[in-house]
mmCIF file of C-alpha atoms and ligand atoms in Angstrom:
data_model
loop_
_atom_site.group_PDB
_atom_site.id
_atom_site.type_symbol
_atom_site.label_atom_id
_atom_site.label_comp_id
_atom_site.label_asym_id
_atom_site.label_seq_id
_atom_site.Cartn_x
_atom_site.Cartn_y
_atom_site.Cartn_z
ATOM 1 C CA UNK G 1 -11.547 16.492 -2.340
ATOM 2 C CA UNK G 2 -11.511 16.376 -6.109
ATOM 3 C CA UNK G 3 -13.304 13.613 -7.916
ATOM 4 C CA UNK G 4 -14.361 10.322 -6.328
ATOM 5 C CA UNK G 5 -11.997 7.354 -6.105
ATOM 6 C CA UNK G 6 -12.031 4.805 -8.925
ATOM 7 C CA UNK G 7 -13.591 1.478 -8.024
ATOM 8 C CA UNK G 8 -12.842 -1.385 -10.385
ATOM 9 C CA UNK G 9 -14.487 -4.793 -10.107
ATOM 10 C CA UNK G 10 -13.154 -7.820 -11.984
ATOM 11 C CA UNK G 11 -14.711 -11.201 -12.630
ATOM 12 C CA UNK G 12 -11.604 -13.083 -11.507
ATOM 13 C CA UNK G 13 -8.364 -12.303 -9.712
ATOM 14 C CA UNK G 14 -5.989 -14.327 -11.901
ATOM 15 C CA UNK G 15 -7.407 -13.609 -15.346
ATOM 16 C CA UNK G 16 -8.668 -10.046 -14.957
ATOM 17 C CA UNK G 17 -7.686 -8.241 -11.770
ATOM 18 C CA UNK G 18 -3.999 -9.216 -11.895
ATOM 19 C CA UNK G 19 -3.370 -8.136 -15.538
ATOM 20 C CA UNK G 20 -5.228 -4.848 -14.973
ATOM 21 C CA UNK G 21 -3.311 -4.208 -11.764
ATOM 22 C CA UNK G 22 -0.117 -4.939 -13.732
ATOM 23 C CA UNK G 23 -1.038 -2.345 -16.345
ATOM 24 C CA UNK G 24 -1.870 0.231 -13.683
ATOM 25 C CA UNK G 25 1.374 -0.331 -11.738
ATOM 26 C CA UNK G 26 3.516 -0.302 -14.893
ATOM 27 C CA UNK G 27 1.838 2.942 -16.030
ATOM 28 C CA UNK G 28 2.696 4.518 -12.651
ATOM 29 C CA UNK G 29 6.236 3.108 -12.943
ATOM 30 C CA UNK G 30 6.739 4.559 -16.422
ATOM 31 C CA UNK G 31 5.428 7.967 -15.375
ATOM 32 C CA UNK G 32 7.665 7.987 -12.285
ATOM 33 C CA UNK G 33 10.716 6.963 -14.328
ATOM 34 C CA UNK G 34 10.010 9.810 -16.738
ATOM 35 C CA UNK G 35 9.672 12.212 -13.812
ATOM 36 C CA UNK G 36 12.752 11.248 -11.795
ATOM 37 C CA UNK G 37 14.323 7.994 -12.976
ATOM 38 C CA UNK G 38 13.229 5.939 -9.963
ATOM 39 C CA UNK G 39 9.932 4.338 -8.885
ATOM 40 C CA UNK G 40 9.263 4.722 -5.147
ATOM 41 C CA UNK G 41 6.600 2.351 -3.907
ATOM 42 C CA UNK G 42 5.243 1.465 -0.468
ATOM 43 C CA UNK G 43 3.505 -1.874 0.049
ATOM 44 C CA UNK G 44 1.428 -3.471 2.803
ATOM 45 C CA UNK G 45 1.184 -7.082 3.917
ATOM 46 C CA UNK G 46 -1.866 -9.335 4.141
ATOM 47 C CA UNK G 47 -3.138 -10.812 0.883
ATOM 48 C CA UNK G 48 -1.681 -7.982 -1.242
ATOM 49 C CA UNK G 49 1.837 -9.370 -1.946
ATOM 50 C CA UNK G 50 0.436 -12.572 -3.451
ATOM 51 C CA UNK G 51 -1.872 -10.704 -5.845
ATOM 52 C CA UNK G 52 0.898 -8.265 -6.652
ATOM 53 C CA UNK G 53 3.213 -11.152 -7.517
ATOM 54 C CA UNK G 54 0.594 -12.583 -9.884
ATOM 55 C CA UNK G 55 0.418 -9.196 -11.557
ATOM 56 C CA UNK G 56 4.087 -8.304 -11.745
ATOM 57 C CA UNK G 57 5.847 -11.595 -12.370
ATOM 58 C CA UNK G 58 3.915 -12.352 -15.570
ATOM 59 C CA UNK G 59 6.067 -11.922 -18.689
ATOM 60 C CA UNK G 60 5.976 -8.502 -20.380
ATOM 61 C CA UNK G 61 3.852 -8.325 -23.533
ATOM 62 C CA UNK G 62 5.531 -5.220 -24.922
ATOM 63 C CA UNK G 63 8.274 -2.674 -24.210
ATOM 64 C CA UNK G 64 5.747 -0.456 -22.387
ATOM 65 C CA UNK G 65 4.622 -3.398 -20.269
ATOM 66 C CA UNK G 66 8.064 -4.094 -18.757
ATOM 67 C CA UNK G 67 8.409 -4.140 -14.965
ATOM 68 C CA UNK G 68 11.760 -2.455 -14.373
ATOM 69 C CA UNK G 69 12.452 -3.835 -10.908
ATOM 70 C CA UNK G 70 16.028 -2.528 -11.037
ATOM 71 C CA UNK G 71 14.631 1.026 -10.862
ATOM 72 C CA UNK G 72 12.224 0.323 -8.000
ATOM 73 C CA UNK G 73 12.635 1.361 -4.363
ATOM 74 C CA UNK G 74 10.289 -0.646 -2.147
ATOM 75 C CA UNK G 75 9.268 0.607 1.306
ATOM 76 C CA UNK G 76 6.765 -0.804 3.772
ATOM 77 C CA UNK G 77 3.479 1.046 4.230
ATOM 78 C CA UNK G 78 3.295 -0.836 7.497
ATOM 79 C CA UNK G 79 5.388 -3.480 9.177
ATOM 80 C CA UNK G 80 5.006 -5.743 12.145
ATOM 81 C CA UNK G 81 7.738 -5.334 14.783
ATOM 82 C CA UNK G 82 9.114 -8.854 14.518
ATOM 83 C CA UNK G 83 12.410 -10.211 13.168
ATOM 84 C CA UNK G 84 12.670 -10.083 9.388
ATOM 85 C CA UNK G 85 12.634 -13.875 9.144
ATOM 86 C CA UNK G 86 9.535 -14.222 11.377
ATOM 87 C CA UNK G 87 6.374 -15.584 9.765
ATOM 88 C CA UNK G 88 4.499 -12.391 10.767
ATOM 89 C CA UNK G 89 6.961 -10.120 8.951
ATOM 90 C CA UNK G 90 5.547 -8.247 5.960
ATOM 91 C CA UNK G 91 9.072 -8.059 4.570
ATOM 92 C CA UNK G 92 9.427 -11.835 4.758
ATOM 93 C CA UNK G 93 6.129 -12.168 2.884
ATOM 94 C CA UNK G 94 6.984 -9.628 0.170
ATOM 95 C CA UNK G 95 10.414 -11.180 -0.224
ATOM 96 C CA UNK G 96 9.083 -14.731 -0.520
ATOM 97 C CA UNK G 97 6.141 -13.909 -2.803
ATOM 98 C CA UNK G 98 7.708 -11.286 -5.028
ATOM 99 C CA UNK G 99 11.333 -10.333 -4.668
ATOM 100 C CA UNK G 100 12.776 -13.844 -4.459
ATOM 101 C CA UNK G 101 10.667 -14.838 -7.482
ATOM 102 C CA UNK G 102 12.262 -12.321 -9.834
ATOM 103 C CA UNK G 103 14.087 -14.454 -12.418
ATOM 104 C CA UNK G 104 17.761 -15.011 -11.690
ATOM 105 C CA UNK G 105 20.058 -12.503 -13.324
ATOM 106 C CA UNK G 106 17.293 -9.890 -13.718
ATOM 107 C CA UNK G 107 17.764 -6.558 -11.888
ATOM 108 C CA UNK G 108 16.154 -6.471 -8.428
ATOM 109 C CA UNK G 109 14.585 -3.611 -6.474
ATOM 110 C CA UNK G 110 16.228 -1.753 -3.640
ATOM 111 C CA UNK G 111 14.232 -2.733 -0.562
ATOM 112 C CA UNK G 112 13.981 -0.807 2.713
ATOM 113 C CA UNK G 113 13.045 -3.183 5.551
ATOM 114 C CA UNK G 114 12.846 -2.131 9.219
ATOM 115 C CA UNK G 115 16.041 -2.227 11.274
ATOM 116 C CA UNK G 116 15.889 -5.236 13.617
ATOM 117 C CA UNK G 117 18.108 -3.350 16.102
ATOM 118 C CA UNK G 118 15.029 -1.503 17.353
ATOM 119 C CA UNK G 119 12.634 -4.408 17.846
ATOM 120 C CA UNK G 120 12.375 -3.742 21.581
ATOM 121 C CA UNK G 121 11.298 -0.124 21.151
ATOM 122 C CA UNK G 122 8.426 0.427 18.713
ATOM 123 C CA UNK G 123 8.590 4.237 18.868
ATOM 124 C CA UNK G 124 12.312 4.153 18.117
ATOM 125 C CA UNK G 125 11.596 1.739 15.264
ATOM 126 C CA UNK G 126 9.088 4.217 13.801
ATOM 127 C CA UNK G 127 11.503 7.141 14.256
ATOM 128 C CA UNK G 128 14.308 5.221 12.584
ATOM 129 C CA UNK G 129 12.111 4.236 9.638
ATOM 130 C CA UNK G 130 11.106 7.885 9.300
ATOM 131 C CA UNK G 131 14.813 8.772 9.227
ATOM 132 C CA UNK G 132 15.250 6.280 6.393
ATOM 133 C CA UNK G 133 12.455 8.040 4.495
ATOM 134 C CA UNK G 134 14.032 11.425 5.218
ATOM 135 C CA UNK G 135 17.364 10.226 3.830
ATOM 136 C CA UNK G 136 15.710 9.007 0.632
ATOM 137 C CA UNK G 137 13.129 11.737 0.108
ATOM 138 C CA UNK G 138 15.499 14.625 0.966
ATOM 139 C CA UNK G 139 15.975 16.476 4.211
ATOM 140 C CA UNK G 140 12.953 16.823 6.461
ATOM 141 C CA UNK G 141 13.296 20.623 6.473
ATOM 142 C CA UNK G 142 12.757 20.963 2.780
ATOM 143 C CA UNK G 143 10.166 18.220 2.290
ATOM 144 C CA UNK G 144 6.948 18.458 4.285
ATOM 145 C CA UNK G 145 5.930 14.907 3.389
ATOM 146 C CA UNK G 146 7.587 12.110 1.419
ATOM 147 C CA UNK G 147 6.094 11.775 -2.040
ATOM 148 C CA UNK G 148 5.666 8.103 -2.883
ATOM 149 C CA UNK G 149 4.974 7.429 -6.552
ATOM 150 C CA UNK G 150 2.570 4.664 -5.549
ATOM 151 C CA UNK G 151 1.280 3.214 -2.295
ATOM 152 C CA UNK G 152 -0.265 -0.254 -2.539
ATOM 153 C CA UNK G 153 -2.639 -1.135 0.278
ATOM 154 C CA UNK G 154 -5.042 -3.735 1.576
ATOM 155 C CA UNK G 155 -8.333 -3.178 3.381
ATOM 156 C CA UNK G 156 -9.151 -5.037 6.578
ATOM 157 C CA UNK G 157 -12.682 -6.277 7.279
ATOM 158 C CA UNK G 158 -12.936 -3.504 9.911
ATOM 159 C CA UNK G 159 -11.892 -0.840 7.385
ATOM 160 C CA UNK G 160 -8.270 -0.538 8.552
ATOM 161 C CA UNK G 161 -5.466 0.067 6.137
ATOM 162 C CA UNK G 162 -1.695 0.065 6.713
ATOM 163 C CA UNK G 163 -1.673 -0.326 10.507
ATOM 164 C CA UNK G 164 -4.161 2.527 10.889
ATOM 165 C CA UNK G 165 -7.146 1.119 12.758
ATOM 166 C CA UNK G 166 -10.658 2.584 13.180
ATOM 167 C CA UNK G 167 -10.983 5.169 15.975
ATOM 168 C CA UNK G 168 -7.286 4.889 16.843
ATOM 169 C CA UNK G 169 -5.527 8.113 17.975
ATOM 170 C CA UNK G 170 -2.866 7.416 15.312
ATOM 171 C CA UNK G 171 -5.430 8.582 12.737
ATOM 172 C CA UNK G 172 -5.132 12.119 14.098
ATOM 173 C CA UNK G 173 -1.336 12.284 13.636
ATOM 174 C CA UNK G 174 -0.403 15.263 11.521
ATOM 175 C CA UNK G 175 3.328 15.600 12.149
ATOM 176 C CA UNK G 176 5.127 12.236 12.114
ATOM 177 C CA UNK G 177 5.620 10.404 8.820
ATOM 178 C CA UNK G 178 5.855 7.013 10.509
ATOM 179 C CA UNK G 179 3.843 6.006 13.578
ATOM 180 C CA UNK G 180 4.233 3.373 16.241
ATOM 181 C CA UNK G 181 1.284 1.174 17.155
ATOM 182 C CA UNK G 182 1.465 -1.019 20.253
ATOM 183 C CA UNK G 183 -2.151 -2.163 20.484
ATOM 184 C CA UNK G 184 -3.071 -3.380 17.005
ATOM 185 C CA UNK G 185 -6.359 -5.302 17.207
ATOM 186 C CA UNK G 186 -5.003 -7.519 14.411
ATOM 187 C CA UNK G 187 -2.054 -9.511 15.749
ATOM 188 C CA UNK G 188 0.800 -8.971 16.226
ATOM 189 C CA UNK G 189 0.109 -5.869 18.378
ATOM 190 C CA UNK G 190 3.379 -4.000 17.768
ATOM 191 C CA UNK G 191 3.712 -2.350 14.387
ATOM 192 C CA UNK G 192 4.840 0.736 12.561
ATOM 193 C CA UNK G 193 2.778 2.453 9.897
ATOM 194 C CA UNK G 194 2.902 5.353 7.488
ATOM 195 C CA UNK G 195 0.681 8.155 8.772
ATOM 196 C CA UNK G 196 -2.561 9.105 7.051
ATOM 197 C CA UNK G 197 -1.162 12.400 5.608
ATOM 198 C CA UNK G 198 1.748 10.482 4.029
ATOM 199 C CA UNK G 199 -0.656 7.995 2.441
ATOM 200 C CA UNK G 200 -2.986 10.731 1.177
ATOM 201 C CA UNK G 201 -0.062 12.731 -0.215
ATOM 202 C CA UNK G 202 1.182 9.939 -2.558
ATOM 203 C CA UNK G 203 1.002 10.478 -6.318
ATOM 204 C CA UNK G 204 -1.280 7.431 -6.578
ATOM 205 C CA UNK G 205 -2.798 5.034 -4.062
ATOM 206 C CA UNK G 206 -4.181 1.603 -4.944
ATOM 207 C CA UNK G 207 -6.180 -0.761 -2.759
ATOM 208 C CA UNK G 208 -6.516 -4.436 -3.543
ATOM 209 C CA UNK G 209 -9.539 -6.010 -1.841
ATOM 210 C CA UNK G 210 -10.825 -9.394 -2.886
ATOM 211 C CA UNK G 211 -13.252 -12.015 -1.633
ATOM 212 C CA UNK G 212 -16.700 -11.910 -0.074
ATOM 213 C CA UNK G 213 -15.160 -11.190 3.350
ATOM 214 C CA UNK G 214 -14.608 -7.594 2.169
ATOM 215 C CA UNK G 215 -18.174 -7.038 0.917
ATOM 216 C CA UNK G 216 -19.702 -5.552 4.079
ATOM 217 C CA UNK G 217 -16.881 -3.148 4.778
ATOM 218 C CA UNK G 218 -16.659 -1.984 1.140
ATOM 219 C CA UNK G 219 -20.381 -1.294 1.114
ATOM 220 C CA UNK G 220 -19.926 0.730 4.279
ATOM 221 C CA UNK G 221 -16.887 2.627 2.921
ATOM 222 C CA UNK G 222 -18.492 3.520 -0.412
ATOM 223 C CA UNK G 223 -22.083 4.036 0.675
ATOM 224 C CA UNK G 224 -22.213 5.399 4.225
ATOM 225 C CA UNK G 225 -21.020 8.436 6.157
ATOM 226 C CA UNK G 226 -19.814 6.153 8.927
ATOM 227 C CA UNK G 227 -17.730 4.204 6.402
ATOM 228 C CA UNK G 228 -16.173 7.400 5.104
ATOM 229 C CA UNK G 229 -14.678 7.875 8.584
ATOM 230 C CA UNK G 230 -13.002 4.454 8.613
ATOM 231 C CA UNK G 231 -9.267 4.555 7.776
ATOM 232 C CA UNK G 232 -9.871 3.371 4.181
ATOM 233 C CA UNK G 233 -12.688 5.922 3.849
ATOM 234 C CA UNK G 234 -10.350 8.666 5.085
ATOM 235 C CA UNK G 235 -7.825 7.747 2.377
ATOM 236 C CA UNK G 236 -10.657 7.968 -0.163
ATOM 237 C CA UNK G 237 -11.856 11.347 1.036
ATOM 238 C CA UNK G 238 -8.355 12.800 1.448
ATOM 239 C CA UNK G 239 -6.956 11.599 -1.872
ATOM 240 C CA UNK G 240 -10.064 11.469 -4.127
ATOM 241 C CA UNK G 241 -9.417 10.273 -7.654
ATOM 242 C CA UNK G 242 -5.750 9.578 -6.928
ATOM 243 C CA UNK G 243 -7.166 6.416 -5.337
ATOM 244 C CA UNK G 244 -8.034 3.245 -7.290
ATOM 245 C CA UNK G 245 -9.653 0.155 -5.800
ATOM 246 C CA UNK G 246 -8.928 -3.190 -7.475
ATOM 247 C CA UNK G 247 -11.645 -5.577 -6.324
ATOM 248 C CA UNK G 248 -13.207 -8.808 -7.474
ATOM 249 C CA UNK G 249 -16.952 -9.273 -7.957
ATOM 250 C CA UNK G 250 -17.563 -11.074 -4.614
ATOM 251 C CA UNK G 251 -16.042 -8.092 -2.760
ATOM 252 C CA UNK G 252 -18.305 -5.482 -4.381
ATOM 253 C CA UNK G 253 -21.544 -7.400 -4.809
ATOM 254 C CA UNK G 254 -24.473 -5.216 -3.774
ATOM 255 C CA UNK G 255 -22.592 -1.911 -3.946
ATOM 256 C CA UNK G 256 -24.681 0.466 -6.002
ATOM 257 C CA UNK G 257 -22.705 1.554 -9.047
ATOM 258 C CA UNK G 258 -22.010 4.088 -10.293
ATOM 259 C CA UNK G 259 -22.952 6.034 -7.198
ATOM 260 C CA UNK G 260 -19.287 6.650 -6.455
ATOM 261 C CA UNK G 261 -16.523 5.504 -8.743
ATOM 262 C CA UNK G 262 -16.762 3.422 -11.859
ATOM 263 C CA UNK G 263 -16.501 -0.187 -12.961
ATOM 264 C CA UNK G 264 -14.332 -1.638 -15.703
HETATM 265 O O1 6PG W 1 0.403 -5.917 8.068
HETATM 266 C C1 6PG W 1 -0.785 -5.944 7.896
HETATM 267 O O2 6PG W 1 -1.559 -6.477 8.680
HETATM 268 C C2 6PG W 1 -1.318 -5.335 6.644
HETATM 269 O O3 6PG W 1 -0.496 -4.408 6.107
HETATM 270 C C3 6PG W 1 -2.768 -4.898 6.738
HETATM 271 O O4 6PG W 1 -3.000 -3.525 6.690
HETATM 272 C C4 6PG W 1 -3.480 -5.586 5.594
HETATM 273 O O5 6PG W 1 -3.180 -4.971 4.384
HETATM 274 C C5 6PG W 1 -4.971 -5.617 5.815
HETATM 275 O O6 6PG W 1 -5.215 -6.202 7.071
HETATM 276 C C6 6PG W 1 -5.695 -6.417 4.770
HETATM 277 O O7 6PG W 1 -5.223 -7.728 4.823
HETATM 278 P P1 6PG W 1 -5.839 -8.830 3.878
HETATM 279 O O8 6PG W 1 -5.611 -8.390 2.492
HETATM 280 O O9 6PG W 1 -5.065 -10.084 4.216
HETATM 281 O O10 6PG W 1 -7.273 -8.940 4.249
#
């Protein structure tokens, strides 16, 4: 690993974390657009879409601060195997919180939800989503792993991220880009998830973790060997300073800075 991940702690979500997350995402967007004219992002569910909406739907303060949704391609870092209009669907959440809130008439992102045809077969669902990635990121033969410009993730209180859970065999996957999970400890049990190598390979990876409920697991992830083996810890160790954590004060209280990472 190169340098340690960046760990940012903000006094409040609305007034500080959201605008800083906005700046970070727009910087990644602008760099990606300069590189290849499109911004390819993967997002998780949980509390992330709401915070992301706070960050991205605020009006632009300058030309450089513009969110160019029309040039975005949005994929799911993980998805629950439920219909797209089900309350458990990450797509439904992202759509309601973010995509449907983009002002009328403004360009919208291209979104890649799961195909509901495969709801009865989680492995087939994963394989089909991988095929979607292959079709976007070029043929499998010539691309070892898809290169997302940015992957936006949450962190569960047990240290899971995407639908990669602690001690789960899925963490050892080295070949597939998209995995099936049928025994998720967090309901619903059936899900698909990007694999750890795909997450670690992204140009940038950002976690958003807020609230005192995340304090214990963050302390473990940043301060203990055991925590470095949790899924979030594995992203940290595999991707190093490509990773940035956007946290609020209650989530990081008691973590000894600047042992690893930095605070802004
Ligand atoms: O579909 C899911 O369940 C999510 O993608 C999951 O990985 C989430 O990001 C974490 O559980 C954190 O969720 P919170 O931010 O709500 O704690």
